[in-house]
mmCIF file of C-alpha atoms in Angstrom:
data_model
loop_
_atom_site.group_PDB
_atom_site.id
_atom_site.type_symbol
_atom_site.label_atom_id
_atom_site.label_comp_id
_atom_site.label_asym_id
_atom_site.label_seq_id
_atom_site.Cartn_x
_atom_site.Cartn_y
_atom_site.Cartn_z
ATOM 1 C CA UNK A 1 139.389 107.763 177.469
ATOM 2 C CA UNK A 2 141.185 105.055 179.413
ATOM 3 C CA UNK A 3 140.632 104.447 183.126
ATOM 4 C CA UNK A 4 142.850 102.778 185.712
ATOM 5 C CA UNK A 5 141.934 101.993 189.316
ATOM 6 C CA UNK A 6 144.030 101.306 192.390
ATOM 7 C CA UNK A 7 143.338 100.915 196.100
ATOM 8 C CA UNK A 8 144.701 103.742 198.251
ATOM 9 C CA UNK A 9 144.803 103.645 202.034
ATOM 10 C CA UNK A 10 144.289 107.001 203.690
ATOM 11 C CA UNK A 11 143.710 107.475 207.415
ATOM 12 C CA UNK A 12 143.145 103.766 207.882
ATOM 13 C CA UNK A 13 140.374 103.684 205.275
ATOM 14 C CA UNK A 14 140.707 102.167 201.845
ATOM 15 C CA UNK A 15 139.598 104.307 198.931
ATOM 16 C CA UNK A 16 139.500 103.568 195.242
ATOM 17 C CA UNK A 17 141.616 106.031 193.296
ATOM 18 C CA UNK A 18 140.797 106.313 189.634
ATOM 19 C CA UNK A 19 142.929 107.928 186.985
ATOM 20 C CA UNK A 20 141.381 108.798 183.688
ATOM 21 C CA UNK A 21 143.150 109.719 180.498
ATOM 22 C CA UNK A 22 141.324 111.862 177.989
ATOM 23 C CA UNK A 23 142.329 112.633 174.431
ATOM 24 C CA UNK A 24 141.360 116.180 173.602
ATOM 25 C CA UNK A 25 141.697 117.775 170.205
ATOM 26 C CA UNK A 26 142.911 116.347 166.945
ATOM 27 C CA UNK A 27 145.343 113.455 166.875
ATOM 28 C CA UNK A 28 148.942 114.423 166.107
ATOM 29 C CA UNK A 29 149.718 114.428 162.392
ATOM 30 C CA UNK A 30 152.567 112.623 160.640
ATOM 31 C CA UNK A 31 154.314 115.996 160.481
ATOM 32 C CA UNK A 32 154.036 116.313 164.291
ATOM 33 C CA UNK A 33 155.564 112.845 164.590
ATOM 34 C CA UNK A 34 158.495 113.804 162.368
ATOM 35 C CA UNK A 35 159.086 116.963 164.403
ATOM 36 C CA UNK A 36 159.068 114.873 167.589
ATOM 37 C CA UNK A 37 161.538 112.407 166.071
ATOM 38 C CA UNK A 38 163.901 115.215 165.093
ATOM 39 C CA UNK A 39 163.660 116.759 168.548
ATOM 40 C CA UNK A 40 164.555 113.418 170.112
ATOM 41 C CA UNK A 41 167.191 112.147 167.698
ATOM 42 C CA UNK A 42 167.983 114.936 165.262
ATOM 43 C CA UNK A 43 171.168 116.251 166.780
ATOM 44 C CA UNK A 44 174.164 116.287 164.489
ATOM 45 C CA UNK A 45 177.171 114.205 165.435
ATOM 46 C CA UNK A 46 180.597 115.428 164.403
ATOM 47 C CA UNK A 47 182.964 112.607 163.476
ATOM 48 C CA UNK A 48 186.390 112.170 161.916
ATOM 49 C CA UNK A 49 186.485 109.359 159.379
ATOM 50 C CA UNK A 50 188.800 107.986 156.748
ATOM 51 C CA UNK A 51 187.158 106.735 153.578
ATOM 52 C CA UNK A 52 190.102 104.890 152.118
ATOM 53 C CA UNK A 53 193.486 103.305 152.574
ATOM 54 C CA UNK A 54 195.350 106.598 152.295
ATOM 55 C CA UNK A 55 194.489 107.295 155.939
ATOM 56 C CA UNK A 56 193.542 110.958 155.446
ATOM 57 C CA UNK A 57 190.809 111.772 157.952
ATOM 58 C CA UNK A 58 187.949 114.064 157.122
ATOM 59 C CA UNK A 59 185.643 115.836 159.588
ATOM 60 C CA UNK A 60 181.968 115.177 158.921
ATOM 61 C CA UNK A 61 178.679 116.261 160.382
ATOM 62 C CA UNK A 62 176.227 113.359 160.426
ATOM 63 C CA UNK A 63 172.511 113.825 161.098
ATOM 64 C CA UNK A 64 169.731 111.205 161.399
ATOM 65 C CA UNK A 65 167.333 113.083 159.185
ATOM 66 C CA UNK A 66 167.316 111.422 155.783
ATOM 67 C CA UNK A 67 164.834 108.976 154.333
ATOM 68 C CA UNK A 68 164.437 105.195 154.572
ATOM 69 C CA UNK A 69 167.006 104.564 151.820
ATOM 70 C CA UNK A 70 169.563 107.068 153.161
ATOM 71 C CA UNK A 71 168.855 107.656 156.867
ATOM 72 C CA UNK A 72 172.046 109.648 157.464
ATOM 73 C CA UNK A 73 172.710 113.081 156.026
ATOM 74 C CA UNK A 74 176.465 113.491 155.740
ATOM 75 C CA UNK A 75 178.260 116.830 155.266
ATOM 76 C CA UNK A 76 181.955 117.538 154.843
ATOM 77 C CA UNK A 77 182.578 120.307 157.363
ATOM 78 C CA UNK A 78 186.287 120.136 158.137
ATOM 79 C CA UNK A 79 187.581 121.675 154.904
ATOM 80 C CA UNK A 80 184.819 124.293 154.875
ATOM 81 C CA UNK A 81 185.625 125.201 158.481
ATOM 82 C CA UNK A 82 189.324 125.508 157.665
ATOM 83 C CA UNK A 83 188.578 127.628 154.602
ATOM 84 C CA UNK A 84 186.281 129.900 156.591
ATOM 85 C CA UNK A 85 188.894 130.305 159.315
ATOM 86 C CA UNK A 86 191.573 131.170 156.757
ATOM 87 C CA UNK A 87 189.575 133.326 154.356
ATOM 88 C CA UNK A 88 186.675 134.661 156.429
ATOM 89 C CA UNK A 89 188.506 137.158 158.656
ATOM 90 C CA UNK A 90 190.817 138.236 155.836
ATOM 91 C CA UNK A 91 187.902 138.976 153.523
ATOM 92 C CA UNK A 92 185.996 140.855 156.196
ATOM 93 C CA UNK A 93 183.079 138.429 155.877
ATOM 94 C CA UNK A 94 181.579 136.556 158.771
ATOM 95 C CA UNK A 95 178.936 133.939 159.415
ATOM 96 C CA UNK A 96 177.273 132.236 156.468
ATOM 97 C CA UNK A 97 178.984 134.459 153.907
ATOM 98 C CA UNK A 98 182.413 133.308 155.063
ATOM 99 C CA UNK A 99 181.574 129.587 154.909
ATOM 100 C CA UNK A 100 181.200 127.889 151.536
ATOM 101 C CA UNK A 101 177.881 126.235 150.778
ATOM 102 C CA UNK A 102 177.761 122.816 152.412
ATOM 103 C CA UNK A 103 175.924 120.181 150.442
ATOM 104 C CA UNK A 104 175.266 116.609 151.496
ATOM 105 C CA UNK A 105 177.483 113.745 150.395
ATOM 106 C CA UNK A 106 175.356 111.162 148.585
ATOM 107 C CA UNK A 107 176.116 107.465 148.241
ATOM 108 C CA UNK A 108 174.712 107.377 144.701
ATOM 109 C CA UNK A 109 176.314 110.564 143.394
ATOM 110 C CA UNK A 110 178.277 108.572 140.829
ATOM 111 C CA UNK A 111 181.589 109.246 142.572
ATOM 112 C CA UNK A 112 183.302 106.357 144.321
ATOM 113 C CA UNK A 113 184.853 108.672 146.919
ATOM 114 C CA UNK A 114 181.370 109.830 148.025
ATOM 115 C CA UNK A 115 180.107 106.264 148.378
ATOM 116 C CA UNK A 116 183.158 105.294 150.436
ATOM 117 C CA UNK A 117 182.757 108.380 152.634
ATOM 118 C CA UNK A 118 179.072 107.663 153.364
ATOM 119 C CA UNK A 119 179.897 104.036 154.204
ATOM 120 C CA UNK A 120 182.733 105.167 156.490
ATOM 121 C CA UNK A 121 180.314 107.589 158.185
ATOM 122 C CA UNK A 122 177.785 104.765 158.710
ATOM 123 C CA UNK A 123 180.445 102.596 160.364
ATOM 124 C CA UNK A 124 181.621 105.503 162.555
ATOM 125 C CA UNK A 125 178.057 106.341 163.659
ATOM 126 C CA UNK A 126 177.356 102.672 164.430
ATOM 127 C CA UNK A 127 180.501 102.578 166.576
ATOM 128 C CA UNK A 128 179.588 105.918 168.203
ATOM 129 C CA UNK A 129 176.161 104.548 169.264
ATOM 130 C CA UNK A 130 177.239 100.904 169.806
ATOM 131 C CA UNK A 131 176.948 101.012 173.581
ATOM 132 C CA UNK A 132 173.948 103.331 173.541
ATOM 133 C CA UNK A 133 173.752 106.897 174.813
ATOM 134 C CA UNK A 134 171.932 108.603 177.623
ATOM 135 C CA UNK A 135 170.491 111.916 176.515
ATOM 136 C CA UNK A 136 167.964 114.321 177.956
ATOM 137 C CA UNK A 137 164.972 114.667 175.693
ATOM 138 C CA UNK A 138 163.450 118.102 175.123
ATOM 139 C CA UNK A 139 159.778 118.715 175.800
ATOM 140 C CA UNK A 140 157.701 116.950 173.127
ATOM 141 C CA UNK A 141 155.482 118.943 170.787
ATOM 142 C CA UNK A 142 151.946 119.585 172.087
ATOM 143 C CA UNK A 143 149.820 116.449 171.969
ATOM 144 C CA UNK A 144 152.733 113.997 172.007
ATOM 145 C CA UNK A 145 154.336 112.008 174.807
ATOM 146 C CA UNK A 146 157.768 110.374 174.772
ATOM 147 C CA UNK A 147 157.526 106.566 174.950
ATOM 148 C CA UNK A 148 160.828 104.918 174.071
ATOM 149 C CA UNK A 149 160.137 101.395 175.253
ATOM 150 C CA UNK A 150 159.144 99.569 172.065
ATOM 151 C CA UNK A 151 160.262 95.968 171.682
ATOM 152 C CA UNK A 152 163.028 95.433 169.097
ATOM 153 C CA UNK A 153 161.487 95.204 165.652
ATOM 154 C CA UNK A 154 158.218 96.793 166.844
ATOM 155 C CA UNK A 155 159.313 100.437 166.807
ATOM 156 C CA UNK A 156 157.143 101.527 163.895
ATOM 157 C CA UNK A 157 154.028 99.816 165.279
ATOM 158 C CA UNK A 158 154.661 101.523 168.631
ATOM 159 C CA UNK A 159 154.866 104.893 166.895
ATOM 160 C CA UNK A 160 151.308 104.453 165.623
ATOM 161 C CA UNK A 161 149.914 103.283 168.991
#
Protein backbone atom coordinates (compact mmCIF):
# COMPACT_ATOMS: atom_id res chain seq x y z
CA UNK A 1 0.00 0.00 0.00
CA UNK A 2 1.22 3.49 -0.83
CA UNK A 3 0.26 6.56 1.19
CA UNK A 4 0.20 10.23 0.23
CA UNK A 5 -0.49 13.17 2.54
CA UNK A 6 -1.60 16.73 1.88
CA UNK A 7 -2.72 19.65 4.03
CA UNK A 8 -6.40 20.54 3.65
CA UNK A 9 -7.97 23.67 5.10
CA UNK A 10 -11.54 23.24 6.23
CA UNK A 11 -13.46 25.80 8.28
CA UNK A 12 -10.28 27.72 9.00
CA UNK A 13 -8.57 24.66 10.47
CA UNK A 14 -5.81 22.73 8.77
CA UNK A 15 -6.24 18.97 8.58
CA UNK A 16 -3.98 16.32 7.17
CA UNK A 17 -5.71 14.36 4.43
CA UNK A 18 -4.23 10.98 3.69
CA UNK A 19 -4.91 8.87 0.65
CA UNK A 20 -3.97 5.24 0.71
CA UNK A 21 -3.74 2.88 -2.21
CA UNK A 22 -4.21 -0.81 -1.58
CA UNK A 23 -3.54 -3.67 -3.95
CA UNK A 24 -6.13 -6.35 -3.42
CA UNK A 25 -6.14 -9.72 -5.12
CA UNK A 26 -3.70 -11.23 -7.55
CA UNK A 27 -1.58 -9.04 -9.79
CA UNK A 28 -2.78 -8.81 -13.39
CA UNK A 29 -1.33 -11.52 -15.62
CA UNK A 30 0.49 -11.05 -18.92
CA UNK A 31 -2.75 -12.13 -20.60
CA UNK A 32 -4.62 -9.32 -18.79
CA UNK A 33 -1.97 -6.89 -20.05
CA UNK A 34 -2.41 -8.07 -23.63
CA UNK A 35 -6.19 -7.70 -23.36
CA UNK A 36 -5.71 -4.16 -22.03
CA UNK A 37 -3.34 -3.33 -24.90
CA UNK A 38 -5.85 -4.58 -27.47
CA UNK A 39 -8.65 -2.61 -25.84
CA UNK A 40 -6.54 0.54 -26.01
CA UNK A 41 -4.88 0.15 -29.39
CA UNK A 42 -6.44 -2.83 -31.12
CA UNK A 43 -8.85 -1.08 -33.42
CA UNK A 44 -8.46 -1.85 -37.09
CA UNK A 45 -7.59 0.98 -39.44
CA UNK A 46 -8.87 0.81 -42.99
CA UNK A 47 -6.42 2.25 -45.52
CA UNK A 48 -6.01 2.44 -49.28
CA UNK A 49 -2.45 1.76 -50.39
CA UNK A 50 -0.54 1.12 -53.57
CA UNK A 51 2.24 -1.44 -53.35
CA UNK A 52 3.94 -0.68 -56.63
CA UNK A 53 4.51 1.66 -59.52
CA UNK A 54 1.37 0.56 -61.36
CA UNK A 55 -0.65 2.86 -59.09
CA UNK A 56 -3.49 0.40 -58.44
CA UNK A 57 -4.78 1.04 -54.93
CA UNK A 58 -5.91 -1.74 -52.67
CA UNK A 59 -8.10 -1.43 -49.56
CA UNK A 60 -6.54 -2.98 -46.48
CA UNK A 61 -7.51 -3.51 -42.88
CA UNK A 62 -4.51 -3.00 -40.61
CA UNK A 63 -4.51 -4.02 -36.95
CA UNK A 64 -1.81 -3.56 -34.27
CA UNK A 65 -2.06 -7.09 -33.00
CA UNK A 66 0.87 -9.05 -34.36
CA UNK A 67 4.12 -9.97 -32.68
CA UNK A 68 7.43 -8.15 -32.20
CA UNK A 69 8.69 -9.13 -35.66
CA UNK A 70 5.42 -8.30 -37.46
CA UNK A 71 3.44 -5.85 -35.31
CA UNK A 72 0.83 -5.15 -37.99
CA UNK A 73 -1.71 -7.68 -39.20
CA UNK A 74 -2.65 -6.75 -42.74
CA UNK A 75 -5.73 -8.05 -44.59
CA UNK A 76 -6.87 -7.38 -48.14
CA UNK A 77 -10.51 -6.43 -47.70
CA UNK A 78 -11.39 -4.38 -50.77
CA UNK A 79 -11.60 -7.24 -53.27
CA UNK A 80 -13.38 -9.49 -50.78
CA UNK A 81 -15.89 -6.72 -50.05
CA UNK A 82 -16.50 -6.18 -53.76
CA UNK A 83 -16.91 -9.92 -54.34
CA UNK A 84 -19.34 -10.22 -51.44
CA UNK A 85 -21.37 -7.27 -52.72
CA UNK A 86 -21.53 -8.76 -56.21
CA UNK A 87 -22.02 -12.43 -55.38
CA UNK A 88 -23.55 -12.44 -51.89
CA UNK A 89 -27.06 -11.16 -52.67
CA UNK A 90 -27.23 -13.10 -55.93
CA UNK A 91 -26.34 -16.36 -54.22
CA UNK A 92 -28.79 -15.78 -51.40
CA UNK A 93 -25.96 -15.96 -48.85
CA UNK A 94 -25.28 -13.29 -46.29
CA UNK A 95 -22.75 -12.50 -43.60
CA UNK A 96 -19.66 -14.68 -43.28
CA UNK A 97 -20.84 -17.16 -45.90
CA UNK A 98 -20.97 -14.45 -48.55
CA UNK A 99 -17.46 -13.13 -47.83
CA UNK A 100 -14.44 -15.18 -48.85
CA UNK A 101 -12.03 -16.22 -46.13
CA UNK A 102 -9.69 -13.34 -45.33
CA UNK A 103 -6.17 -14.35 -44.45
CA UNK A 104 -3.35 -12.06 -43.40
CA UNK A 105 -0.76 -10.80 -45.86
CA UNK A 106 2.69 -11.81 -44.64
CA UNK A 107 5.96 -10.08 -45.45
CA UNK A 108 7.83 -13.39 -45.62
CA UNK A 109 5.28 -15.36 -47.63
CA UNK A 110 7.77 -15.78 -50.46
CA UNK A 111 5.81 -13.49 -52.77
CA UNK A 112 7.28 -10.11 -53.61
CA UNK A 113 3.83 -8.54 -53.98
CA UNK A 114 2.98 -9.46 -50.35
CA UNK A 115 6.22 -7.96 -49.04
CA UNK A 116 5.61 -4.74 -50.98
CA UNK A 117 2.02 -4.56 -49.73
CA UNK A 118 3.03 -4.97 -46.06
CA UNK A 119 5.71 -2.30 -46.46
CA UNK A 120 3.20 0.04 -48.12
CA UNK A 121 0.78 -0.61 -45.23
CA UNK A 122 3.52 0.22 -42.69
CA UNK A 123 4.23 3.54 -44.43
CA UNK A 124 0.50 4.36 -44.63
CA UNK A 125 -0.05 3.57 -40.93
CA UNK A 126 2.99 5.66 -39.96
CA UNK A 127 1.55 8.57 -41.95
CA UNK A 128 -1.92 7.98 -40.47
CA UNK A 129 -0.53 8.23 -36.90
CA UNK A 130 2.25 10.77 -37.65
CA UNK A 131 0.59 13.65 -35.84
CA UNK A 132 -0.88 11.44 -33.13
CA UNK A 133 -4.54 10.72 -32.45
CA UNK A 134 -6.92 11.52 -29.65
CA UNK A 135 -9.09 8.55 -28.80
CA UNK A 136 -11.36 7.66 -25.92
CA UNK A 137 -10.13 4.60 -24.12
CA UNK A 138 -12.63 1.97 -22.98
CA UNK A 139 -12.77 0.90 -19.35
CA UNK A 140 -9.67 -1.18 -18.54
CA UNK A 141 -10.01 -4.80 -17.48
CA UNK A 142 -10.47 -5.34 -13.72
CA UNK A 143 -7.25 -4.73 -11.81
CA UNK A 144 -5.65 -2.49 -14.44
CA UNK A 145 -5.41 1.28 -14.75
CA UNK A 146 -4.59 3.26 -17.89
CA UNK A 147 -1.26 5.11 -17.58
CA UNK A 148 -0.05 6.37 -20.94
CA UNK A 149 2.68 8.73 -19.81
CA UNK A 150 5.85 6.66 -20.20
CA UNK A 151 8.99 8.45 -21.36
CA UNK A 152 10.05 7.62 -24.93
CA UNK A 153 12.03 4.40 -24.93
CA UNK A 154 10.73 3.43 -21.47
CA UNK A 155 7.32 2.08 -22.50
CA UNK A 156 8.02 -1.56 -21.72
CA UNK A 157 9.52 -0.77 -18.30
CA UNK A 158 6.45 1.35 -17.52
CA UNK A 159 4.18 -1.55 -18.43
CA UNK A 160 5.79 -3.66 -15.70
CA UNK A 161 5.63 -0.90 -13.05
